[in-house]
Structure formats: C-alpha cells, structure tokens
Tab-separated table of C-alpha atoms in Angstrom:
chain	number	residue	atom	x	y	z
N	47	MET	CA	90.971	35.110	267.407
N	48	ILE	CA	90.708	35.022	263.393
N	49	HIS	CA	92.719	32.417	261.701
N	50	ASP	CA	93.536	31.555	258.069
N	51	LYS	CA	92.293	28.496	256.024
N	52	GLN	CA	94.861	26.334	257.364
N	53	GLY	CA	94.464	27.520	261.020
N	54	ASN	CA	97.287	29.953	261.504
N	55	THR	CA	96.583	32.851	263.730
N	56	LEU	CA	95.824	36.211	261.784
N	57	SER	CA	96.517	39.191	264.644
N	58	GLY	CA	94.942	42.527	263.471
N	59	ALA	CA	92.542	41.078	261.234
N	60	THR	CA	88.846	41.430	260.795
N	61	ARG	CA	86.813	38.241	259.386
N	62	GLU	CA	86.348	40.329	256.026
N	63	ALA	CA	89.932	41.320	255.831
N	64	ALA	CA	91.070	37.387	256.533
N	65	ASP	CA	88.803	36.299	253.578
N	66	TYR	CA	90.555	38.737	251.325
N	67	PHE	CA	93.999	37.268	252.476
N	68	ASP	CA	92.667	33.842	251.907
N	69	ASN	CA	91.805	34.689	248.547
N	70	ALA	CA	95.144	36.140	247.842
N	71	VAL	CA	97.081	33.203	249.371
N	72	ALA	CA	94.691	31.035	247.399
N	73	SER	CA	95.416	32.853	244.019
N	74	PHE	CA	99.179	32.711	244.777
N	75	ASN	CA	98.886	28.949	245.324
N	76	ILE	CA	97.652	28.507	241.865
N	77	TYR	CA	99.436	31.398	240.124
N	78	ARG	CA	95.679	32.699	238.930
N	79	GLY	CA	93.889	35.728	239.429
N	80	ASP	CA	95.660	39.076	241.026
N	81	PRO	CA	96.764	38.196	244.628
N	82	VAL	CA	97.862	41.894	245.009
N	83	ALA	CA	94.328	43.221	244.325
N	84	GLU	CA	93.054	40.781	246.951
N	85	ILE	CA	95.567	41.533	249.875
N	86	ASP	CA	94.809	45.532	248.933
N	87	LYS	CA	91.292	44.826	249.753
N	88	ALA	CA	92.461	43.095	252.901
N	89	ILE	CA	94.864	45.993	253.891
N	90	HIS	CA	92.144	48.579	253.274
N	91	ALA	CA	89.705	46.552	255.475
N	92	ALA	CA	92.545	46.074	258.350
N	93	PRO	CA	95.563	48.473	257.972
N	94	ASP	CA	97.087	46.981	260.984
N	95	PHE	CA	96.928	43.208	259.552
N	96	PRO	CA	100.550	42.357	259.415
N	97	MET	CA	100.321	39.123	257.458
N	98	ALA	CA	98.443	41.023	254.694
N	99	HIS	CA	101.616	43.522	254.362
N	100	MET	CA	103.700	40.460	254.694
N	101	LEU	CA	102.110	38.583	251.727
N	102	LYS	CA	102.278	41.723	249.606
N	103	ALA	CA	106.113	42.028	250.539
N	104	HIS	CA	106.791	38.486	249.720
N	105	LEU	CA	104.993	38.580	246.372
N	106	PHE	CA	107.069	41.892	245.457
N	107	ALA	CA	110.513	40.350	246.807
N	108	LEU	CA	110.079	37.298	244.878
N	109	ALA	CA	109.699	39.082	241.256
N	110	THR	CA	113.170	39.468	240.906
N	111	GLU	CA	112.575	43.037	239.479
N	112	PRO	CA	114.397	46.036	240.956
N	113	ASP	CA	111.517	48.443	241.321
N	114	LEU	CA	109.316	45.555	242.966
N	115	THR	CA	112.156	44.528	245.276
N	116	ALA	CA	112.398	48.251	246.462
N	117	ALA	CA	108.700	48.456	247.018
N	118	ALA	CA	108.789	45.181	249.024
N	119	ALA	CA	111.678	47.075	251.279
N	120	GLY	CA	109.265	49.924	251.975
N	121	ILE	CA	106.416	47.590	252.810
N	122	LEU	CA	108.622	45.551	255.190
N	123	ARG	CA	109.750	48.474	256.825
N	124	GLN	CA	106.207	49.660	257.495
N	125	VAL	CA	105.003	46.263	258.833
N	126	LYS	CA	107.883	46.219	261.160
N	127	ALA	CA	106.293	49.262	262.866
N	128	LEU	CA	103.457	47.235	263.895
N	129	ARG	CA	102.976	44.848	266.912
N	130	LEU	CA	104.266	41.258	265.365
N	131	SER	CA	103.486	38.019	266.712
N	132	GLU	CA	106.406	35.287	266.686
N	133	ARG	CA	105.247	34.008	263.530
N	134	GLU	CA	104.803	37.162	262.065
N	135	ALA	CA	108.190	38.440	262.890
N	136	SER	CA	109.584	35.232	261.759
N	137	HIS	CA	108.212	36.215	258.398
N	138	ALA	CA	109.858	39.483	258.651
N	139	HIS	CA	113.053	38.032	259.473
N	140	ALA	CA	113.227	35.774	256.591
N	141	LEU	CA	112.271	38.839	254.004
N	142	ASP	CA	114.996	40.955	255.575
N	143	LEU	CA	117.336	38.362	254.546
N	144	LEU	CA	116.144	38.002	251.082
N	145	LEU	CA	115.773	41.729	250.394
N	146	ALA	CA	119.497	41.904	251.691
N	147	GLY	CA	120.639	39.308	248.849
N	148	GLN	CA	120.945	36.303	251.124
N	149	TRP	CA	118.830	34.052	249.343
N	150	THR	CA	120.295	30.939	250.885
N	151	ALA	CA	119.978	32.401	254.487
N	152	ALA	CA	116.452	33.340	253.645
N	153	ALA	CA	115.522	29.978	252.392
N	154	GLN	CA	116.853	28.230	255.552
N	155	ALA	CA	114.811	30.900	257.835
N	156	LEU	CA	111.771	29.911	256.149
N	157	ASP	CA	112.787	26.172	256.559
N	158	LEU	CA	113.036	26.718	259.971
N	159	HIS	CA	109.807	28.704	260.217
N	160	ASN	CA	107.968	25.666	258.586
N	161	SER	CA	109.385	23.442	261.368
N	162	ARG	CA	107.232	25.483	263.663
N	163	TYR	CA	104.453	26.475	261.573
N	164	PRO	CA	104.156	23.603	259.122
N	165	LEU	CA	100.738	24.784	257.732
N	166	ASP	CA	101.945	28.206	257.005
N	167	ILE	CA	101.573	27.906	253.160
N	168	LEU	CA	102.882	31.230	252.053
N	169	ALA	CA	106.075	30.459	254.050
N	170	LEU	CA	106.091	27.093	252.208
N	171	GLN	CA	105.655	28.486	248.649
N	172	SER	CA	107.958	31.592	249.245
N	173	GLY	CA	110.666	29.323	250.243
N	174	HIS	CA	109.914	26.897	247.245
N	175	ILE	CA	110.166	29.653	244.988
N	176	ILE	CA	113.606	30.713	246.380
N	177	ASP	CA	114.664	27.268	246.183
N	178	PHE	CA	113.770	27.360	242.386
N	179	TYR	CA	115.858	30.482	242.163
N	180	ARG	CA	118.828	29.183	243.593
N	181	ALA	CA	118.334	25.801	241.547
N	182	SER	CA	118.703	23.878	244.749
N	183	ALA	CA	117.138	20.666	243.652
N	184	ARG	CA	117.574	18.946	247.229
N	185	ASP	CA	115.480	21.675	248.856
N	186	LEU	CA	113.192	21.915	246.120
N	187	ARG	CA	112.501	18.125	247.022
N	188	ASP	CA	112.692	18.131	250.673
N	189	ARG	CA	111.155	21.513	251.685
N	190	PRO	CA	107.724	19.861	250.865
N	191	ALA	CA	108.771	16.525	252.367
N	192	ARG	CA	109.567	18.137	255.749
N	193	VAL	CA	105.982	19.321	256.065
N	194	LEU	CA	103.987	16.819	254.157
N	195	PRO	CA	103.004	14.530	257.127
N	196	GLN	CA	101.424	17.657	258.852
N	197	TRP	CA	99.134	18.093	255.921
N	198	SER	CA	96.020	15.796	254.697
N	199	THR	CA	93.184	16.118	252.178
N	200	ASP	CA	91.249	17.754	254.979
N	201	VAL	CA	93.723	20.692	255.155
N	202	PRO	CA	93.179	23.484	252.346
N	203	GLY	CA	95.951	23.799	250.050
N	204	TYR	CA	97.125	19.961	250.434
N	205	SER	CA	97.204	19.624	246.694
N	206	ILE	CA	99.558	22.640	246.491
N	207	VAL	CA	102.022	21.204	248.641
N	208	LEU	CA	101.924	17.878	246.326
N	209	GLY	CA	102.617	20.168	243.696
N	210	MET	CA	105.483	21.777	244.797
N	211	TYR	CA	106.941	18.159	246.154
N	212	ALA	CA	106.213	16.761	242.458
N	213	PHE	CA	108.357	19.652	241.025
N	214	GLY	CA	110.927	19.223	243.493
N	215	LEU	CA	111.198	15.227	242.942
N	216	GLU	CA	111.471	16.176	239.048
N	217	GLU	CA	114.289	18.498	239.507
N	218	ALA	CA	115.998	15.667	241.884
N	219	GLY	CA	115.915	13.196	239.167
N	220	ASP	CA	113.217	11.015	240.738
N	221	TYR	CA	110.956	11.266	237.594
N	222	ALA	CA	108.658	8.337	238.245
N	223	ARG	CA	107.488	9.502	241.713
N	224	ALA	CA	107.326	13.177	240.443
N	225	GLU	CA	104.850	12.194	237.441
N	226	ASP	CA	102.709	10.205	239.810
N	227	ILE	CA	102.588	12.952	242.497
N	228	GLY	CA	102.291	15.541	240.059
N	229	ARG	CA	99.156	14.063	238.113
N	230	HIS	CA	97.515	13.337	241.636
N	231	ALA	CA	97.943	17.192	242.546
N	232	VAL	CA	96.370	18.059	239.245
N	233	ALA	CA	93.364	15.541	239.760
N	234	LEU	CA	92.920	17.055	243.165
N	235	GLN	CA	93.338	20.618	242.007
N	236	PRO	CA	92.946	20.756	238.101
N	237	LEU	CA	93.619	24.852	238.101
N	238	ASP	CA	96.993	24.185	239.958
N	239	CYS	CA	99.247	24.821	236.960
N	240	TRP	CA	102.560	24.547	239.006
N	241	ALA	CA	101.817	20.678	239.529
N	242	HIS	CA	100.807	20.462	235.915
N	243	HIS	CA	103.913	22.196	235.038
N	244	ALA	CA	105.934	19.568	237.012
N	245	VAL	CA	104.791	16.737	235.065
N	246	ALA	CA	105.533	18.829	231.999
N	247	HIS	CA	109.213	18.949	233.181
N	248	VAL	CA	109.294	15.120	233.659
N	249	LEU	CA	108.025	14.770	230.381
N	250	GLU	CA	110.653	17.142	228.848
N	251	MET	CA	113.561	15.735	230.888
N	252	GLN	CA	112.897	12.497	229.318
N	253	GLY	CA	112.535	13.068	225.899
N	254	ARG	CA	108.797	12.177	225.989
N	255	ALA	CA	107.901	15.160	223.717
N	256	GLN	CA	104.745	13.465	221.946
N	257	GLU	CA	103.546	12.788	225.423
N	258	GLY	CA	104.187	16.220	226.291
N	259	ILE	CA	102.118	18.123	223.714
N	260	ALA	CA	99.216	15.549	224.853
N	261	TRP	CA	99.699	16.535	228.276
N	262	MET	CA	99.518	20.251	227.429
N	263	GLN	CA	96.426	19.492	225.083
N	264	GLN	CA	94.532	17.783	227.931
N	265	ASN	CA	94.756	20.274	230.353
N	266	GLU	CA	94.893	23.474	228.455
N	267	ALA	CA	91.702	24.940	229.747
N	268	ASN	CA	92.995	25.058	233.135
N	269	TRP	CA	96.443	26.473	232.556
N	270	SER	CA	96.009	28.913	229.571
N	271	GLY	CA	93.528	31.616	230.740
N	272	SER	CA	94.317	35.120	230.567
N	273	ASP	CA	94.401	35.502	234.288
N	274	ASN	CA	97.022	32.624	234.553
N	275	PHE	CA	100.325	34.174	235.565
N	276	PHE	CA	102.091	30.951	234.599
N	277	GLN	CA	100.141	30.550	231.069
N	278	GLY	CA	102.864	31.889	229.101
N	279	HIS	CA	105.576	29.700	230.784
N	280	ASN	CA	103.586	26.576	230.082
N	281	TRP	CA	103.302	27.797	226.466
N	282	TRP	CA	107.012	27.784	226.438
N	283	HIS	CA	107.100	24.109	227.539
N	284	TYR	CA	104.631	23.338	224.737
N	285	ALA	CA	107.122	25.096	222.225
N	286	VAL	CA	110.154	23.277	223.488
N	287	TYR	CA	108.626	20.053	222.561
N	288	LEU	CA	107.781	21.209	219.365
N	289	ILE	CA	111.279	22.354	218.775
N	290	GLU	CA	112.466	19.096	220.076
N	291	MET	CA	110.109	17.570	217.394
N	292	GLU	CA	111.808	19.768	214.887
N	293	ASP	CA	108.696	21.741	214.186
N	294	GLY	CA	110.423	24.988	214.629
N	295	ALA	CA	107.753	26.514	212.374
N	296	GLN	CA	104.838	25.737	214.946
N	297	ALA	CA	106.721	26.735	217.783
N	298	LEU	CA	107.487	30.165	216.422
N	299	ARG	CA	103.656	30.451	215.782
N	300	LEU	CA	103.153	29.725	219.177
N	301	TYR	CA	105.712	32.194	220.193
N	302	ASP	CA	103.674	34.901	218.309
N	303	GLU	CA	100.135	33.879	219.433
N	304	ARG	CA	100.740	32.765	222.857
N	305	ILE	CA	104.340	33.151	224.508
N	306	ALA	CA	104.819	36.949	223.440
N	307	ALA	CA	101.295	38.184	222.477
N	308	ASN	CA	100.421	40.386	225.438
N	309	ASN	CA	104.145	41.903	225.697
N	310	SER	CA	104.445	41.227	228.984
N	311	MET	CA	106.777	43.350	231.511
N	312	VAL	CA	107.088	40.494	233.964
N	313	ALA	CA	110.717	39.473	234.167
N	314	LEU	CA	109.766	35.544	234.004
N	315	ASP	CA	108.003	36.201	230.742
N	316	LEU	CA	110.936	37.928	229.533
N	317	VAL	CA	113.056	35.359	230.187
N	318	ASP	CA	110.675	32.780	228.432
N	319	ALA	CA	110.494	35.006	225.413
N	320	SER	CA	114.519	35.435	225.199
N	321	ALA	CA	115.251	31.795	225.722
N	322	MET	CA	112.509	30.735	223.162
N	323	LEU	CA	113.845	33.146	220.668
N	324	TRP	CA	117.377	31.883	220.991
N	325	ARG	CA	116.332	28.073	220.958
N	326	LEU	CA	114.482	28.909	217.756
N	327	THR	CA	117.491	30.413	216.361
N	328	LEU	CA	119.705	27.846	217.285
N	329	ALA	CA	117.320	25.528	215.446
N	330	GLY	CA	117.860	27.432	212.265
N	331	ILE	CA	114.503	29.299	212.447
N	332	ASP	CA	114.716	32.995	211.139
N	333	VAL	CA	113.005	34.862	214.250
N	334	GLN	CA	113.576	38.391	212.251
N	335	ASP	CA	112.900	41.406	213.934
N	336	ARG	CA	111.205	39.677	216.793
N	337	TRP	CA	113.809	40.392	219.596
N	338	ALA	CA	113.630	44.349	219.481
N	339	SER	CA	110.446	44.207	221.521
N	340	VAL	CA	111.747	41.936	224.133
N	341	ALA	CA	115.031	43.821	224.323
N	342	ASP	CA	113.083	47.008	225.168
N	343	ARG	CA	111.337	45.489	227.671
N	344	TRP	CA	114.326	43.987	229.592
N	345	GLN	CA	115.503	47.857	230.195
N	346	ALA	CA	113.462	48.080	233.473
N	347	HIS	CA	115.119	44.763	234.944
N	348	ALA	CA	118.442	44.329	233.458
N	349	ASP	CA	120.579	46.087	236.545
N	350	GLY	CA	123.224	43.753	236.973
N	351	ARG	CA	122.547	43.413	240.824
N	352	SER	CA	119.215	41.856	241.119
N	353	TYR	CA	119.235	38.484	239.826
N	354	PRO	CA	122.108	37.700	237.032
N	355	PHE	CA	119.903	34.967	235.599
N	356	ASN	CA	117.725	37.758	234.149
N	357	ASP	CA	120.642	39.927	233.040
N	358	TRP	CA	121.778	36.866	231.088
N	359	HIS	CA	118.547	36.465	229.351
N	360	ALA	CA	118.562	40.210	228.834
N	361	ILE	CA	121.960	39.890	227.009
N	362	MET	CA	120.435	37.465	224.615
N	363	ALA	CA	117.752	39.630	223.610
N	364	ASN	CA	119.985	42.708	223.047
N	365	LEU	CA	122.636	40.174	221.096
N	366	GLY	CA	119.498	39.452	218.807
N	367	ALA	CA	118.350	42.782	218.536
N	368	GLY	CA	121.691	44.133	217.310
N	369	ARG	CA	122.222	46.402	220.303
N	370	GLY	CA	125.886	45.871	220.895
N	371	ASP	CA	126.262	49.007	223.417
N	372	GLU	CA	123.312	47.659	225.379
N	373	VAL	CA	125.149	44.181	225.634
N	374	ASP	CA	128.193	45.718	226.607
N	375	ARG	CA	126.579	47.949	229.285
N	376	ILE	CA	124.940	44.996	230.997
N	377	LEU	CA	128.547	43.184	230.748
N	378	HIS	CA	129.996	46.059	232.278
N	379	LEU	CA	127.321	46.110	235.135
N	380	LEU	CA	127.982	42.240	235.865
N	381	ARG	CA	131.622	42.777	235.890
N	382	GLN	CA	131.439	45.616	238.588
N	383	ALA	CA	128.676	43.367	240.643
N	384	GLY	CA	131.212	40.479	240.362
N	385	ALA	CA	134.056	42.423	241.339
N	386	GLY	CA	132.912	44.411	244.130
N	387	GLY	CA	129.895	42.805	245.744
N	388	SER	CA	129.874	40.052	248.769
N	389	GLY	CA	126.168	39.112	248.436
N	390	GLU	CA	124.823	36.083	247.034
N	391	PRO	CA	123.761	37.352	243.528
N	392	GLN	CA	127.211	38.886	243.291
N	393	GLU	CA	128.607	35.543	244.118
N	394	TRP	CA	126.416	33.891	241.227
N	395	THR	CA	127.323	36.710	239.089
N	396	ARG	CA	131.213	35.839	239.519
N	397	ARG	CA	130.873	32.154	239.085
N	398	TYR	CA	128.266	31.790	236.395
N	399	GLY	CA	126.299	35.070	235.377
N	400	LEU	CA	129.482	36.487	233.700
N	401	PRO	CA	130.957	33.497	232.247
N	402	LEU	CA	127.419	32.552	230.668
N	403	SER	CA	126.641	35.987	229.559
N	404	GLU	CA	130.540	36.366	227.993
N	405	GLY	CA	129.841	32.615	226.281
N	406	PHE	CA	126.751	33.782	224.707
N	407	VAL	CA	128.198	36.998	223.556
N	408	ALA	CA	131.235	35.139	222.157
N	409	PHE	CA	128.690	32.455	220.399
N	410	TRP	CA	126.531	35.192	218.802
N	411	ARG	CA	129.615	36.967	217.552
N	412	LYS	CA	130.853	33.585	216.228
N	413	ASP	CA	134.034	33.504	218.397
N	414	TYR	CA	133.148	29.735	218.897
N	415	ALA	CA	136.453	28.770	220.572
N	416	THR	CA	135.700	31.489	223.415
N	417	ALA	CA	132.229	30.533	223.804
N	418	VAL	CA	133.196	26.757	224.183
N	419	GLN	CA	135.921	27.869	226.868
N	420	ARG	CA	133.551	30.063	228.747
N	421	LEU	CA	130.536	27.624	228.740
N	422	ARG	CA	132.118	24.571	229.273
N	423	GLY	CA	132.758	25.274	233.009
N	424	ALA	CA	129.762	27.630	233.181
N	425	ARG	CA	127.366	24.589	232.283
N	426	LEU	CA	128.090	23.057	235.933
N	427	ILE	CA	125.376	25.620	236.885
N	428	ALA	CA	123.113	22.845	238.333
N	429	ASN	CA	122.184	23.202	241.921
N	430	ALA	CA	123.842	26.955	242.214
N	431	PHE	CA	121.669	29.331	240.497
N	432	GLY	CA	119.267	30.020	237.659
N	433	GLY	CA	115.860	28.218	237.373
N	434	SER	CA	115.149	24.621	236.040
N	435	HIS	CA	117.154	21.733	234.322
N	436	ALA	CA	114.825	22.483	231.532
N	437	GLN	CA	115.823	26.367	231.318
N	438	ARG	CA	119.460	25.941	231.916
N	439	ASP	CA	119.414	23.258	229.004
N	440	ILE	CA	119.811	26.255	226.656
N	441	ILE	CA	123.599	26.483	227.871
N	442	ASP	CA	124.382	22.762	226.624
N	443	LEU	CA	122.446	23.736	223.450
N	444	THR	CA	124.502	26.772	222.760
N	445	LEU	CA	127.747	24.777	223.757
N	446	ILE	CA	127.187	21.857	221.540
N	447	GLU	CA	126.249	24.243	218.683
N	448	ALA	CA	129.492	26.328	219.432
N	449	ALA	CA	131.625	23.168	219.345
N	450	LEU	CA	130.097	22.086	216.087
N	451	ARG	CA	130.269	25.497	214.613
N	452	GLY	CA	133.912	25.823	215.462
N	453	GLY	CA	134.969	22.795	214.049
N	454	ASP	CA	135.661	20.825	217.528
N	455	ARG	CA	133.633	17.583	216.197
N	456	TYR	CA	135.243	15.318	218.918
N	457	PHE	CA	133.682	17.560	221.809
N	458	ALA	CA	130.806	17.777	219.875
N	459	ARG	CA	130.160	14.335	219.503
N	460	ALA	CA	130.925	13.652	223.073
N	461	LEU	CA	128.113	16.150	224.197
N	462	ALA	CA	125.914	14.288	221.677
N	463	TYR	CA	126.578	11.119	223.378
N	464	GLU	CA	125.861	12.581	226.721
N	465	ARG	CA	122.334	14.118	225.621
N	466	CYS	CA	121.595	10.934	223.480
N	467	ALA	CA	122.331	8.921	226.925
N	468	LEU	CA	119.733	11.154	228.904
N	469	LYS	CA	117.082	11.297	226.149
N	470	PRO	CA	117.670	8.644	223.812
N	471	GLY	CA	114.347	9.179	221.835
N	472	ALA	CA	114.940	13.005	221.095
N	473	ARG	CA	115.321	13.751	217.356
N	474	MET	CA	117.431	16.833	218.203
N	475	ASN	CA	119.768	14.815	219.910
N	476	ARG	CA	120.170	12.286	217.160
N	477	ASP	CA	120.829	15.188	214.800
N	478	PHE	CA	123.473	16.680	216.951
N	479	LEU	CA	125.061	13.277	216.778
N	480	ILE	CA	124.908	13.020	213.344
N	481	ARG	CA	126.400	16.298	212.820
N	482	GLY	CA	129.181	15.592	215.153
N	483	GLU	CA	130.096	12.627	213.603
N	484	SER	CA	129.505	13.176	209.815
N	485	GLU	CA	133.247	13.978	209.299
N	486	SER	CA	134.828	11.986	212.305
N	487	PRO	CA	137.091	9.267	211.558
N	488	LEU	CA	136.654	7.631	215.085
N	489	CYS	CA	133.020	6.648	214.625
N	490	ALA	CA	130.627	5.965	211.722
N	491	VAL	CA	126.870	6.935	211.923
N	492	GLY	CA	124.898	3.693	211.375
C-alpha cells in the first residue's frame, strides 16, 4: 500500500503518482509553485487515483471564482465514480457541501474528518481556508489546536500546522502567542508565507508598522518570488504599513511595482488591488486611472452568488473607474441573491455584503449620512464572513471618513477613540482624533 508523506493511505496511486501528489500538497502548503501542474502529472500517471482528483477539486473550490467552482463540481462528479475509501469519501462529502454553498457545514465536516485523520494536512488546510472565508476566528484558532498533539517535528508539514495555528491565534486576539508561534514556524520553514503573514498580521493589529516593515524586509527573499501565490498579498501588507505611517506615495509605488504589476486575474489579488486603491484614496492619494484595469478583471468573477466579499470589492473598483452601470448591475445581482437564496452566501449577502456595498456606494457618491447608516451595523462583520480583521478594517476606515466628511464629528471622535485604544501608536489614528475634535466643544486636542 502506498502512503503520502504524512502516512495517509493513497488508494489507486503508483509511487510516481504519489510523489507528484506529495509535491502538489507541499506546494499548496506554502503557496508556492504550481500545485495544479503537479497534480495533473499525478493524474496522468495514475488516472484512478482518487486523492489526486480530490486535491484538484479542493484547489478549485477554494478559489471563490465561478468558473473554477464549476470545474471543481465536474471533477467531483468524476471522482465519485471511482471506488473510494472511507477517508476519500469523507473528502468528497465535505466538497459536496462546500460546492453547494454550505460553507459552515463543509468546515464542520472537515473538522470531523480531521478528528479521525489528524495527519490529513489537505483536509486541515482546506478547512482552515474555509474558516478564513467565514471569518471564524475561533475555528481558525481551534482547528489546528485540535490536531497539533498528533503532530511533531518528525512529521513532514509540522511547521505548516504551526503557521495555521499562529494565524488563528492572531485572529482570536492572542497576539503574543501568535507572534511567538508564527516566528517559530518561519524558523522551521522560511518559505512558509502563511506563517510569515501571521506575524505580519500581529504587527498590523498592534500598530507596530515600523516593525512590520522590518519583518517584511527581513524575509522578503522567501515570500516575494514570482512563483509565490501570496507574494501580492504580502506586498499589500507592506503597503498598509506605509499608509499607516503616512507614506502614501511609497505605498502607491509598491502598488504599481508589486501588487498590480502582473495584472493578475486571481480573485484574491483583485481584492488586494481594490482595497489598496480604496485605502490610498481615503488617505488623499490620487490613484488616477488605476481603477480601470482592476474593474476590467473583476468582470469574470463578480456574479453576485459565489462570495459577496468579492462582489463588494468589485464594486469598489467599478466606483473608482466611474462605471456606474456596472456598479448598479452588481448591486442588482446582490439584491436578487439576498432576496431569493437560502444558502450561506445568500445569507452573507443579506446581512453584510449588500449593506457594505450600499454603504461604499453612498460614500463614493458623497451621501455620507447614508454611508454612516449602512456601515455602522455592517461593521460588526467579524466572525461572520469576509477575510481577516486587517482586510475588514477598510470598513471602519470608510465609516470614520464618512462621519468626518458628513459633519458627524461626535461619532467620528468616538470611532477615533476606539481606534486609538486598539493602536495607540498609529499616526493615522491620531490624525483621525485631531480631525474629529478640531471643532468639537467637548474636547480639546492637547
């Protein structure tokens, strides 16, 4: 019987195919190289190798892109025609749920799967990514914790599990442990850009922008390669530090030279590009016509059904590009989805995606009172859906700007106090406080 590197049985595999499979999983683990190319080699070497097909289905299903979701469904139909072991059937069950839009049920199915197969790193990482999309801080933290005692430095991929745990600890607010474990994971595997990114999140959430820049520079050679799937996102973090240090010009240079340089069609990269241009605009930087290219590339993904976090960012890009008709089209799709669907993405749309999108549209069109009204409730998006705390911070940044520009200085001041309490050293937050109190009779800025 043939096994993967962690000791899980691989039915239908040859040794050659198993080696390609291990290469693909390792590539997925550190978001480096081309795992799909490796898994295609495995399938060519052993066409009836269920886990090879299953890995490809996971990769496509997790992309949150309509075309790849459809491709994942086709792969899953084919693999279910093969004879599956209990472990393989468990993977198929979780994928069925995910492709049906039952994200939480899929996450729970993978959790049960890993309780039985704790060294199945594909299931663990897939569940971790689903937890990220659901913004479930508790599961991001506890999913790795539930299997860690079964892992050790003797098991390939141990550092990857530590990196997942570090990110979960950060999202759960346990910053000291997150930083320690994240740095340890990077020391064990310097190419693990997810563990590196976990430490970057800690430094961002604590307002340690200068340390964050040093961290990015220290490890740049390990995360910035063109074959690194996460290199654009890590450059995004670098640019966020620069904006917080009020160096918008340098952040814009990073956008041009790093974040947007390859005109990526990947949804994650388009989210980063849209959010960065929005943040730069909030900071008073004229991004000129850079919106248009991003808006063009969103057309393949903004369907109002797959993942409303993406649709919301597509609206940002189209607002910036001056494409009101496209903004209205996406809003219409979101309203349709929110009114007629019963799946989890439709619930996310109703509760968060639509009010966020409407709030951002109102802000861009200078209807600041409506923007405040829509965003004030939708900002409580944490632990509901939509990426990380750092990504969702754009909501609060836009809300406080809407309050300031709309003349609601008392509310703006309250939000500035909140931000200063969380990040007392952040220059941007001090500036918000000054602007919020500059004409307030209640408090003088000392």
